[in-house]
Short mmCIF file of C-alpha atoms in Angstrom, two decimals:
data_model
loop_
_atom_site.label_atom_id
_atom_site.label_comp_id
_atom_site.label_asym_id
_atom_site.label_seq_id
_atom_site.Cartn_x
_atom_site.Cartn_y
_atom_site.Cartn_z
CA UNK P 7 47.73 37.62 3.62
CA UNK P 8 47.66 34.23 2.42
CA UNK P 9 44.47 32.72 1.18
CA UNK P 10 44.79 29.74 3.82
CA UNK P 11 45.62 32.02 6.49
CA UNK P 12 42.62 34.05 5.48
CA UNK P 13 40.23 31.12 5.49
CA UNK P 14 41.41 30.15 8.80
CA UNK P 15 40.88 33.54 10.40
CA UNK P 16 37.30 33.46 8.83
CA UNK P 17 36.39 30.21 10.28
CA UNK P 18 37.76 31.25 13.64
CA UNK P 19 36.02 34.66 13.44
CA UNK P 20 32.78 33.05 12.41
CA UNK P 21 33.09 30.72 15.51
CA UNK P 22 33.34 33.90 17.59
CA UNK P 23 37.02 34.61 17.94
CA UNK P 24 37.27 38.23 18.21
CA UNK P 25 41.12 38.37 17.71
CA UNK P 26 40.71 36.66 14.35
CA UNK P 27 38.16 39.09 13.44
CA UNK P 28 40.38 41.92 14.41
CA UNK P 29 42.95 40.53 12.15
CA UNK P 30 40.57 40.17 9.28
CA UNK P 31 39.58 43.91 9.73
CA UNK P 32 43.26 45.12 10.03
CA UNK P 33 44.02 43.22 6.86
CA UNK P 34 41.47 44.68 4.67
CA UNK P 35 40.65 48.14 6.43
CA UNK P 36 43.44 49.84 4.42
CA UNK P 37 42.37 48.80 1.01
CA UNK P 38 38.55 49.08 1.71
CA UNK P 39 38.87 52.50 3.08
CA UNK P 40 41.14 53.69 0.25
CA UNK P 41 38.68 52.22 -2.31
CA UNK P 42 35.51 53.73 -0.65
CA UNK P 43 37.29 56.98 -0.19
CA UNK P 44 37.89 57.19 -3.98
CA UNK P 45 34.35 56.11 -4.81
CA UNK P 46 32.69 58.42 -2.49
CA UNK P 47 35.07 61.40 -2.45
CA UNK P 48 34.31 61.92 1.06
CA UNK P 49 36.24 60.56 3.81
CA UNK P 50 33.22 60.80 6.49
CA UNK P 51 30.91 58.64 4.18
CA UNK P 52 33.76 56.37 3.31
CA UNK P 53 34.40 55.73 6.96
CA UNK P 54 30.75 55.20 7.74
CA UNK P 55 30.28 52.64 4.94
CA UNK P 56 33.44 50.69 5.73
CA UNK P 57 32.52 50.40 9.35
CA UNK P 58 29.06 49.12 8.30
CA UNK P 59 30.48 46.75 5.80
CA UNK P 60 32.59 45.15 8.42
CA UNK P 61 30.01 44.93 10.74
CA UNK P 62 27.82 43.04 8.34
CA UNK P 63 30.42 40.70 7.11
CA UNK P 64 31.32 39.69 10.67
CA UNK P 65 27.75 39.03 11.38
CA UNK P 66 27.49 36.64 8.58
CA UNK P 67 30.90 35.19 8.21
CA UNK P 68 29.60 31.85 8.59
CA UNK P 69 27.70 32.17 5.24
CA UNK P 70 30.93 33.17 3.19
CA UNK P 71 31.75 30.65 0.58
CA UNK P 72 35.56 30.24 0.52
CA UNK P 73 35.58 29.52 -2.81
CA UNK P 74 35.42 33.13 -3.52
CA UNK P 75 37.70 35.72 -2.73
CA UNK P 76 36.93 37.67 0.80
CA UNK P 77 38.02 40.81 -0.48
CA UNK P 78 35.68 40.68 -3.41
CA UNK P 79 32.79 39.94 -1.21
CA UNK P 80 33.81 42.79 1.26
CA UNK P 81 34.02 45.26 -1.50
CA UNK P 82 30.85 44.16 -2.90
CA UNK P 83 28.88 44.69 0.25
CA UNK P 84 30.58 48.12 0.93
CA UNK P 85 29.62 49.03 -2.56
CA UNK P 86 26.12 48.05 -2.10
CA UNK P 87 25.93 49.93 0.95
CA UNK P 88 27.21 53.13 -0.47
CA UNK P 89 24.68 52.79 -3.47
CA UNK P 90 21.82 52.31 -0.91
CA UNK P 91 23.16 55.45 1.09
CA UNK P 92 23.43 57.19 -2.07
CA UNK P 93 20.13 56.54 -3.19
CA UNK P 94 18.73 57.47 0.16
CA UNK P 95 20.34 60.73 0.47
CA UNK P 96 19.30 62.42 -2.92
CA UNK P 97 20.33 66.10 -3.14
CA UNK P 98 18.11 68.27 -0.79
CA UNK P 99 17.60 71.82 -1.31
CA UNK P 100 16.93 73.47 2.08
CA UNK P 101 18.07 76.77 3.26
CA UNK P 102 19.60 75.07 6.49
CA UNK P 103 21.74 72.82 4.42
CA UNK P 104 22.91 76.00 2.35
CA UNK P 105 23.71 77.77 5.68
CA UNK P 106 25.57 74.70 6.78
CA UNK P 107 27.84 74.99 3.91
CA UNK P 108 28.55 78.57 3.83
CA UNK P 109 32.10 79.90 3.55
CA UNK P 110 34.12 79.65 6.78
CA UNK P 111 35.65 83.04 6.12
CA UNK P 112 35.05 86.08 8.38
CA UNK P 113 33.62 88.11 5.64
CA UNK P 114 30.22 87.16 3.91
CA UNK P 115 31.63 87.33 0.43
CA UNK P 116 34.24 84.76 0.84
CA UNK P 117 33.09 82.17 -1.41
CA UNK P 118 32.14 78.80 -0.21
CA UNK P 119 33.73 77.16 -3.20
CA UNK P 120 37.15 78.50 -2.25
CA UNK P 121 36.78 76.82 1.18
CA UNK P 122 35.99 73.44 -0.63
CA UNK P 123 39.07 74.02 -2.91
CA UNK P 124 41.22 74.62 0.08
CA UNK P 125 40.05 71.51 1.65
CA UNK P 126 40.43 69.39 -1.48
CA UNK P 127 43.06 71.50 -3.20
CA UNK P 128 45.77 68.83 -2.15
CA UNK P 129 43.60 65.88 -3.58
CA UNK P 130 43.40 66.77 -7.45
CA UNK P 131 43.40 62.96 -7.99
CA UNK P 132 40.23 62.72 -5.65
CA UNK P 133 38.41 65.56 -7.48
CA UNK P 134 39.48 64.04 -10.87
CA UNK P 135 38.10 60.73 -10.07
CA UNK P 136 34.77 62.12 -8.98
CA UNK P 137 34.35 63.75 -12.57
CA UNK P 138 34.11 60.04 -13.72
CA UNK P 139 30.93 58.20 -13.76
CA UNK P 140 30.54 55.76 -11.11
CA UNK P 141 31.20 52.76 -13.17
CA UNK P 142 34.43 54.26 -14.85
CA UNK P 143 35.54 55.48 -11.38
CA UNK P 144 35.25 51.85 -9.75
CA UNK P 145 36.97 50.34 -12.77
CA UNK P 146 40.01 52.77 -12.60
CA UNK P 147 40.16 52.44 -8.75
CA UNK P 148 39.99 48.82 -8.63
CA UNK P 149 42.64 48.29 -11.48
CA UNK P 150 45.12 51.14 -10.51
CA UNK P 151 44.60 51.44 -6.85
CA UNK P 152 43.67 47.95 -5.74
CA UNK P 153 45.43 46.41 -8.68
CA UNK P 154 42.81 43.98 -9.21
CA UNK P 155 43.19 41.96 -12.50
CA UNK P 156 40.82 42.77 -15.36
CA UNK P 157 39.19 39.33 -15.09
CA UNK P 158 38.25 39.91 -11.50
CA UNK P 159 36.82 43.30 -12.20
CA UNK P 160 34.71 41.85 -14.84
CA UNK P 161 33.35 39.34 -12.45
CA UNK P 162 32.71 41.91 -9.89
CA UNK P 163 31.03 44.42 -12.15
CA UNK P 164 29.28 41.67 -13.94
CA UNK P 165 30.45 42.79 -17.30
CA UNK P 166 32.55 41.32 -19.97
CA UNK P 167 36.34 41.92 -19.79
CA UNK P 168 36.41 43.92 -22.94
CA UNK P 169 33.72 46.23 -21.48
CA UNK P 170 35.66 46.75 -18.57
CA UNK P 171 38.96 47.49 -20.60
CA UNK P 172 36.94 50.17 -22.60
CA UNK P 173 35.70 51.70 -19.55
CA UNK P 174 39.21 51.60 -17.97
CA UNK P 175 40.90 53.12 -21.14
CA UNK P 176 38.13 55.88 -21.40
CA UNK P 177 38.18 56.51 -17.62
CA UNK P 178 41.84 56.79 -17.34
CA UNK P 179 42.17 59.32 -20.16
CA UNK P 180 39.28 61.45 -18.47
CA UNK P 181 41.18 61.01 -15.09
CA UNK P 182 44.40 62.47 -16.68
CA UNK P 183 42.60 65.35 -18.19
CA UNK P 184 40.65 66.37 -15.01
CA UNK P 185 43.77 65.57 -12.77
CA UNK P 186 45.65 68.10 -14.96
CA UNK P 187 42.95 70.58 -14.58
CA UNK P 188 42.42 70.20 -10.96
CA UNK P 189 46.04 70.43 -10.21
CA UNK P 190 46.61 73.62 -12.26
CA UNK P 191 43.63 75.05 -10.76
CA UNK P 192 44.96 74.26 -7.19
CA UNK P 193 48.43 75.67 -8.09
CA UNK P 194 46.79 78.77 -9.60
CA UNK P 195 44.79 79.53 -6.52
CA UNK P 196 47.75 78.87 -4.22
CA UNK P 197 49.87 81.24 -6.21
CA UNK P 198 46.76 83.93 -6.14
CA UNK P 199 46.48 83.44 -2.41
CA UNK P 200 50.22 84.01 -1.89
CA UNK P 201 50.30 86.93 -3.96
CA UNK P 202 47.51 88.44 -2.00
CA UNK P 203 49.44 87.90 1.23
CA UNK P 204 52.63 89.35 -0.18
CA UNK R 9 44.08 54.94 -34.89
CA UNK R 10 44.69 51.43 -36.09
CA UNK R 11 44.41 48.37 -34.19
CA UNK R 12 46.92 45.72 -33.86
CA UNK R 13 48.81 43.77 -31.27
CA UNK R 14 50.92 46.02 -29.20
CA UNK R 15 53.25 43.23 -28.77
CA UNK R 16 53.78 42.79 -32.25
CA UNK R 17 53.66 46.40 -33.82
CA UNK R 18 55.36 45.48 -36.86
CA UNK R 19 52.67 43.19 -38.11
CA UNK R 20 50.45 46.25 -39.03
CA UNK R 21 53.49 48.23 -40.17
CA UNK R 22 53.07 51.21 -37.60
CA UNK R 23 52.64 51.50 -34.09
CA UNK R 24 49.25 53.05 -32.48
CA UNK R 25 50.68 55.26 -29.71
CA UNK R 26 47.30 55.26 -27.95
CA UNK R 27 46.95 51.51 -27.86
CA UNK R 28 50.61 51.21 -26.71
CA UNK R 29 50.08 53.77 -24.07
CA UNK R 30 46.85 51.88 -22.87
CA UNK R 31 48.66 48.57 -23.12
CA UNK R 32 51.51 49.83 -20.80
CA UNK R 33 48.96 51.10 -18.21
CA UNK R 34 47.26 47.86 -18.68
CA UNK R 35 50.36 46.08 -17.59
CA UNK R 36 50.17 44.21 -20.60
CA UNK R 37 53.67 45.33 -22.22
CA UNK R 38 56.41 42.91 -21.15
CA UNK R 39 59.40 44.42 -19.67
CA UNK R 40 61.72 43.60 -22.69
CA UNK R 41 59.58 45.84 -24.79
CA UNK R 42 59.76 48.93 -22.57
CA UNK R 43 62.67 50.34 -24.48
CA UNK R 44 60.84 50.37 -27.64
CA UNK R 45 57.74 51.85 -26.03
CA UNK R 46 59.86 54.72 -25.00
CA UNK R 47 61.66 55.12 -28.39
CA UNK R 48 58.05 55.31 -29.91
CA UNK R 49 56.95 57.89 -27.30
CA UNK R 50 60.08 59.95 -28.04
CA UNK R 51 58.94 60.37 -31.47
CA UNK R 52 55.64 61.67 -30.64
CA UNK R 53 55.98 64.56 -28.10
CA UNK R 54 52.15 64.76 -27.54
CA UNK R 55 52.00 61.23 -26.95
CA UNK R 56 54.95 61.34 -24.50
CA UNK R 57 53.27 64.29 -22.56
CA UNK R 58 49.93 62.31 -22.36
CA UNK R 59 51.94 59.26 -21.06
CA UNK R 60 53.67 61.21 -18.59
CA UNK R 61 50.66 62.88 -17.11
CA UNK R 62 48.77 59.60 -17.22
CA UNK R 63 51.47 58.02 -15.25
CA UNK R 64 51.39 61.11 -12.56
CA UNK R 65 47.56 60.62 -12.29
CA UNK R 66 47.96 56.94 -11.77
CA UNK R 67 50.88 57.38 -9.21
CA UNK R 68 48.71 60.03 -7.43
CA UNK R 69 45.77 57.25 -7.39
CA UNK R 70 48.25 54.81 -5.90
CA UNK R 71 49.32 57.06 -3.21
CA UNK R 72 48.57 55.43 0.12
CA UNK R 73 45.46 56.74 1.88
CA UNK R 74 45.66 57.05 5.77
CA UNK R 75 42.74 54.77 7.08
CA UNK R 76 41.24 55.07 10.39
CA UNK R 77 41.44 51.93 12.49
CA UNK R 78 38.08 50.25 12.53
CA UNK R 79 38.85 47.23 14.84
CA UNK R 80 37.55 48.70 18.15
CA UNK R 81 34.24 50.33 16.54
CA UNK R 82 33.43 47.24 14.46
CA UNK R 83 34.03 44.73 17.27
CA UNK R 84 32.22 47.09 19.44
CA UNK R 85 29.28 47.51 17.27
CA UNK R 86 28.95 43.61 16.60
CA UNK R 87 29.05 42.92 20.13
CA UNK R 88 26.59 45.53 21.11
CA UNK R 89 23.96 44.51 18.71
CA UNK R 90 24.08 40.72 18.42
CA UNK R 91 27.47 39.45 19.01
CA UNK R 92 29.06 36.73 16.85
CA UNK R 93 26.57 34.04 15.87
CA UNK R 94 28.78 30.90 15.81
CA UNK R 95 28.21 28.46 12.96
CA UNK R 96 26.85 26.03 15.65
CA UNK R 97 24.40 28.36 16.82
CA UNK R 98 23.17 29.25 13.31
CA UNK R 99 23.18 25.66 12.35
CA UNK R 100 21.02 24.96 15.32
CA UNK R 101 18.71 27.66 14.61
CA UNK R 102 18.34 26.49 10.85
CA UNK R 103 17.64 22.91 12.13
CA UNK R 104 14.91 24.35 14.32
CA UNK R 105 13.34 26.43 11.47
CA UNK R 106 13.38 23.40 9.22
CA UNK R 107 11.71 21.33 11.79
CA UNK R 108 8.89 23.87 12.07
CA UNK R 109 8.77 24.09 8.38
CA UNK R 110 8.50 20.32 8.16
CA UNK R 111 5.82 20.31 10.75
CA UNK R 112 3.88 22.95 8.98
CA UNK R 113 4.05 21.11 5.64
CA UNK R 114 2.76 17.83 7.28
CA UNK R 115 -0.12 19.98 8.64
CA UNK R 116 -0.76 21.42 5.25
CA UNK R 117 -0.74 18.20 3.59
CA UNK R 118 -2.92 16.53 5.93
CA UNK R 119 -5.40 19.48 5.74
CA UNK R 120 -5.15 19.09 1.91
CA UNK R 121 -5.86 15.50 1.89
CA UNK R 122 -8.79 16.07 4.39
CA UNK R 123 -10.38 18.79 2.23
CA UNK R 124 -10.09 16.57 -0.89
CA UNK R 125 -11.46 13.69 0.89
CA UNK R 126 -14.27 15.17 3.08
CA UNK R 127 -14.92 18.87 2.35
CA UNK R 128 -17.32 20.06 -0.32
CA UNK R 129 -15.61 22.34 -2.73
CA UNK R 130 -17.39 25.47 -1.26
CA UNK R 131 -15.21 28.50 -1.35
CA UNK R 132 -13.79 29.11 2.09
CA UNK R 133 -13.30 32.65 3.58
CA UNK R 134 -9.52 33.27 3.62
CA UNK R 135 -9.27 35.43 6.39
CA UNK R 136 -6.68 34.13 8.82
CA UNK R 137 -5.54 31.52 6.30
CA UNK R 138 -2.20 32.84 6.38
CA UNK R 139 -0.87 35.93 7.93
CA UNK R 140 2.53 37.73 8.40
CA UNK R 141 3.21 41.07 9.92
CA UNK R 142 5.95 43.26 10.11
CA UNK R 143 7.37 41.57 13.06
CA UNK R 144 7.06 38.28 11.32
CA UNK R 145 9.04 39.33 8.24
CA UNK R 146 11.49 41.44 10.04
CA UNK R 147 12.37 38.70 12.39
CA UNK R 148 12.31 35.90 10.25
CA UNK R 149 13.51 37.00 7.00
CA UNK R 150 16.70 38.36 7.77
CA UNK R 151 18.26 35.45 5.95
CA UNK R 152 15.97 34.38 3.24
CA UNK R 153 18.19 31.85 1.96
CA UNK R 154 17.97 29.78 4.97
CA UNK R 155 14.54 30.61 6.30
CA UNK R 156 11.63 28.00 6.15
CA UNK R 157 9.34 30.80 5.99
CA UNK R 158 6.37 28.40 5.52
CA UNK R 159 6.32 28.24 9.07
CA UNK R 160 4.52 31.38 8.79
CA UNK R 161 1.45 29.81 7.33
CA UNK R 162 -1.02 29.39 9.86
CA UNK R 163 -4.62 27.97 10.31
CA UNK R 164 -4.04 25.84 7.44
CA UNK R 165 -7.34 23.94 7.78
CA UNK R 166 -8.86 27.12 6.80
CA UNK R 167 -7.00 27.52 3.78
CA UNK R 168 -7.44 24.15 2.23
CA UNK R 169 -9.39 24.32 -0.92
CA UNK R 170 -9.71 28.12 -0.42
CA UNK R 171 -11.31 29.69 -3.39
CA UNK R 172 -9.22 32.15 -5.32
CA UNK R 173 -12.09 34.18 -5.04
CA UNK R 174 -11.00 35.37 -1.72
CA UNK R 175 -8.12 37.14 -3.24
CA UNK R 176 -8.19 40.78 -2.67
CA UNK R 177 -9.28 43.07 -5.48
CA UNK R 178 -5.91 44.26 -6.00
CA UNK R 179 -4.93 40.98 -7.65
CA UNK R 180 -7.88 40.29 -9.96
CA UNK R 181 -5.71 38.58 -12.38
CA UNK R 182 -4.68 35.91 -9.89
CA UNK R 183 -8.25 35.43 -8.60
CA UNK R 184 -9.24 34.51 -12.15
CA UNK R 185 -6.59 32.44 -12.89
CA UNK R 186 -5.56 29.90 -10.21
CA UNK R 187 -6.95 26.46 -10.53
CA UNK R 188 -8.61 24.34 -7.81
CA UNK R 189 -5.67 22.52 -6.19
CA UNK R 190 -4.49 25.32 -4.57
CA UNK R 191 -3.68 24.62 -0.75
CA UNK R 192 -3.46 28.07 0.68
CA UNK R 193 -4.13 31.38 -0.74
CA UNK R 194 -3.62 34.43 1.55
CA UNK R 195 -5.61 37.58 0.84
CA UNK R 196 -4.15 40.45 -0.74
CA UNK R 197 -1.91 42.53 1.71
CA UNK R 198 -1.64 39.60 4.16
CA UNK R 199 2.08 39.40 3.55
CA UNK R 200 2.64 43.05 3.20
CA UNK R 201 5.22 44.47 5.51
CA UNK R 202 8.49 45.99 5.62
CA UNK R 203 11.46 43.90 6.28
CA UNK R 204 14.88 44.84 7.56
CA UNK R 205 18.03 44.42 5.49
CA UNK R 206 18.40 41.27 3.52
CA UNK R 207 21.67 39.76 3.17
CA UNK R 208 22.81 37.80 0.44
CA UNK R 209 26.11 36.16 -0.62
CA UNK R 210 26.88 38.70 -3.13
CA UNK R 211 25.46 41.69 -1.79
CA UNK R 212 22.32 43.04 -0.03
CA UNK R 213 19.18 44.99 -0.34
CA UNK R 214 18.85 47.49 2.41
CA UNK R 215 16.39 49.96 3.39
CA UNK R 216 13.54 47.80 2.31
CA UNK R 217 10.12 49.34 1.42
CA UNK R 218 6.62 48.17 1.85
CA UNK R 219 4.72 46.44 -0.76
CA UNK R 220 1.12 45.62 -0.82
CA UNK R 221 -0.04 42.58 -2.42
CA UNK R 222 1.59 39.55 -3.91
CA UNK R 223 0.62 36.12 -4.59
CA UNK R 224 3.37 33.56 -4.75
CA UNK R 225 3.10 29.98 -5.94
CA UNK R 226 5.35 27.53 -4.07
CA UNK R 227 5.92 24.00 -4.06
CA UNK R 228 7.70 20.93 -5.05
CA UNK R 229 10.48 18.81 -4.40
CA UNK R 230 13.87 20.38 -4.68
CA UNK R 231 17.69 19.54 -4.96
CA UNK R 232 19.78 20.48 -1.85
CA UNK R 233 20.76 23.73 -3.13
CA UNK R 234 20.17 27.43 -2.84
CA UNK R 235 19.83 29.93 -5.69
CA UNK R 236 19.73 33.45 -5.57
CA UNK R 237 18.29 35.43 -8.57
CA UNK R 238 18.19 39.02 -9.13
CA UNK R 239 16.49 41.39 -11.67
CA UNK R 240 18.78 43.86 -13.29
CA UNK R 241 18.04 46.92 -15.35
CA UNK R 242 20.26 46.89 -18.43
CA UNK R 243 20.02 49.17 -21.27
CA UNK R 244 16.58 50.36 -20.29
CA UNK R 245 15.05 46.89 -19.99
CA UNK R 246 14.79 44.43 -17.16
CA UNK R 247 16.79 41.12 -17.15
CA UNK R 248 16.83 38.35 -14.69
CA UNK R 249 19.92 36.42 -13.85
CA UNK R 250 21.06 33.75 -11.49
CA UNK R 251 23.54 35.74 -9.29
CA UNK R 252 24.76 33.01 -7.41
CA UNK R 253 24.17 29.47 -6.55
CA UNK R 254 24.98 27.89 -3.39
CA UNK R 255 25.43 24.45 -2.63
CA UNK R 256 25.79 21.62 -5.12
CA UNK R 257 24.35 23.73 -7.78
CA UNK R 258 21.53 21.38 -8.12
CA UNK R 259 18.44 22.57 -9.95
CA UNK R 260 15.11 23.14 -8.48
CA UNK R 261 12.25 21.11 -10.09
CA UNK R 262 9.49 23.59 -9.41
CA UNK R 263 8.94 27.25 -9.90
CA UNK R 264 7.42 30.31 -8.47
CA UNK R 265 5.27 32.96 -10.10
CA UNK R 266 4.20 36.05 -8.58
CA UNK R 267 1.91 38.87 -9.62
CA UNK R 268 2.54 41.94 -7.63
CA UNK R 269 -0.58 43.70 -6.57
CA UNK R 270 0.86 46.90 -6.30
CA UNK R 271 1.36 46.84 -10.02
CA UNK R 272 -1.53 44.89 -11.10
CA UNK R 273 -1.26 43.06 -14.30
CA UNK R 274 2.46 43.00 -14.16
CA UNK R 275 3.78 39.58 -14.09
CA UNK R 276 7.20 38.92 -12.46
CA UNK R 277 9.21 36.52 -14.14
CA UNK R 278 11.53 34.09 -12.82
CA UNK R 279 13.79 32.87 -15.56
CA UNK R 280 12.98 29.49 -16.81
CA UNK R 281 16.73 29.24 -17.40
CA UNK R 282 16.95 28.88 -13.66
CA UNK R 283 14.84 26.05 -13.18
CA UNK R 284 14.44 22.75 -14.55
CA UNK R 285 10.98 21.29 -15.45
CA UNK R 286 9.60 24.65 -15.06
CA UNK R 287 5.76 24.35 -15.00
CA UNK R 288 4.91 27.56 -16.58
CA UNK R 289 6.51 29.99 -18.99
CA UNK R 290 6.12 33.49 -17.83
CA UNK R 291 5.56 36.52 -19.86
CA UNK R 292 8.15 38.94 -18.59
CA UNK R 293 7.37 42.44 -17.66
CA UNK R 294 8.96 45.25 -16.08
CA UNK R 295 8.77 44.42 -12.34
CA UNK R 296 11.84 44.79 -10.12
CA UNK R 297 12.39 42.32 -7.58
CA UNK R 298 14.47 39.56 -5.87
CA UNK R 299 13.86 36.05 -5.81
CA UNK R 300 15.13 33.94 -2.72
CA UNK R 301 14.63 30.22 -2.21
CA UNK R 302 14.70 27.96 0.62
CA UNK R 303 15.15 24.32 -0.21
CA UNK R 304 15.14 21.13 1.70
CA UNK R 305 15.90 17.70 0.67
CA UNK R 306 14.20 15.84 -2.21
CA UNK R 307 10.59 15.34 -1.85
CA UNK R 308 10.14 18.01 0.63
CA UNK R 309 8.23 21.16 0.06
CA UNK R 310 10.25 24.18 -0.27
CA UNK R 311 9.43 27.86 -0.03
CA UNK R 312 10.41 30.69 -2.07
CA UNK R 313 10.13 34.18 -1.33
CA UNK R 314 9.45 37.02 -3.59
CA UNK R 315 10.61 40.47 -2.86
CA UNK R 316 9.45 43.61 -4.65
CA UNK R 317 10.94 46.78 -4.47
CA UNK R 318 12.47 49.52 -6.57
CA UNK R 319 15.67 50.00 -7.97
CA UNK R 320 18.17 52.41 -7.00
CA UNK R 321 18.70 54.55 -9.92
CA UNK R 322 22.40 55.70 -9.66
CA UNK R 323 22.90 56.61 -13.04
CA UNK R 324 24.66 55.24 -16.04
CA UNK R 325 24.54 51.45 -16.15
CA UNK R 326 25.38 51.16 -12.68
CA UNK R 327 21.81 50.42 -11.74
CA UNK R 328 21.63 47.20 -9.92
CA UNK R 329 20.89 48.33 -6.55
CA UNK R 330 17.45 47.07 -5.65
CA UNK R 331 15.83 47.63 -2.26
CA UNK R 332 12.87 45.32 -1.92
CA UNK R 333 10.42 43.97 0.04
CA UNK R 334 10.34 40.26 0.93
CA UNK R 335 6.88 38.78 1.14
CA UNK R 336 6.79 35.57 2.76
CA UNK R 337 4.96 32.53 1.82
CA UNK R 338 2.09 33.48 4.07
CA UNK R 339 1.10 35.88 1.16
CA UNK R 340 1.33 33.15 -1.39
CA UNK R 341 -0.20 29.90 -2.64
CA UNK R 342 1.20 26.61 -1.68
CA UNK R 343 0.66 23.62 -3.94
CA UNK R 344 1.82 20.15 -3.88
CA UNK R 345 4.97 18.89 -5.51
CA UNK R 346 3.05 17.31 -8.35
CA UNK R 347 0.92 20.20 -8.90
CA UNK R 348 0.57 21.08 -12.63
CA UNK R 349 -2.44 23.46 -12.28
CA UNK R 350 -3.54 25.72 -14.78
CA UNK R 351 -1.08 28.64 -14.83
CA UNK R 352 -2.21 31.99 -13.47
CA UNK R 353 -3.70 34.57 -15.98
CA UNK R 354 -0.83 36.17 -17.79
CA UNK R 355 1.29 33.04 -17.68
CA UNK R 356 1.42 30.19 -20.27
CA UNK R 357 2.47 26.89 -20.12
#
């Protein structure tokens, strides 16, 4: 979407035009969800955050400064929401929670971890990303998935471009190593399961 | 590994494969050099493998992700809660708020003049001088940057000339330090309250928490601009930075100081670099918080609001989430624009 068209949609939506608001959502929902999915590693959380971010943005559209990028604003808000959510939901150690995460197999000894692996096995890259620190992960995702330029990422992250690049290089190397690991593990497990069935 | 410009490898006599690979993935190697890159990689099997695997990981990351359609849900939620507030409506609301604020300022000014002219400098009980409760803050403080929160100051005649002795015990430093030209001073805790989400241009503090006591000094003519500052924890220490400036980026010509009673003795610092003609230099200390401002035309009083809170420690250096409480000016001190009172204890000119 061109900047001019986007600014026009923002103005219309800020004036209460629902169609314009819908078009803004449609224009950004794919990239925002992809970003949040990779940041959170959890589609349910990503969905909640994206929904909330759009709601907040729409309620405050008239406060948007068109000198800035709308997507940067949107992503920043989504990130803040997620950070707040993450801070609120510290790990809880509770027997109910443990029970809720029990393996879904019919036998009690079927490991929970295997269930997780089955759920995530096809997403080696998602798991690799979750091995990175939040900062490195965000930079890698913004650069490679969202294709933001380094300068914009630096502005978004509030750090010098050189630091962004260092994070990017280190994060990418780690991502590659973990990607290989998770991919080969998923393959091994698949072969093991197939062998068991044979 | 040696350094060097990846686009000019010959200058260092050898090509640093790692840097070259990084440059390729950083989209910094021009197309005409791609052949050279692959020739270099072909001479280093390990680097070639690394390059291939990195490429696969990057490609996997770029694969499209199926996204739900948020349109109906978002529009439904927006419509169910408040609907779209049009710019016109918000402008009208802002105008009304400014009108209220201006009225309050006039009342405060008249009261101050009356006190100076006719009332003996006897300490006046502070109860009721100013008040704010949770409903005030939650309703009024949604948009701090556009809120004339001075409208929350009530019973101004009682506040005129109020002695700092009336500040509750939690803020002893303040009680002992403010000068006489204080117009209004709320008792400690008057401004306590939990606000709902605060929205700012570049982000927000959600899930606000209660804070107890705060003393805020406000006043002075301002330029027509709005500032939003924030505190950040970087490398273990707190720093304040101006995160955004909206409007004409004019400078405020007054400043705000606050001492948070919840952490007695700690002084919140608002960076002098943000404000021209800062009356006081403030010793920085480790208090987290957010600073919001509401400003009017030159010569008008303005109001600033200090929010206290806690940081959201998310590990590493990604530590900028600050959940905070915004305390309205009802919990503070109002001084005239020309005020150069003695600085509060802990602050120095």
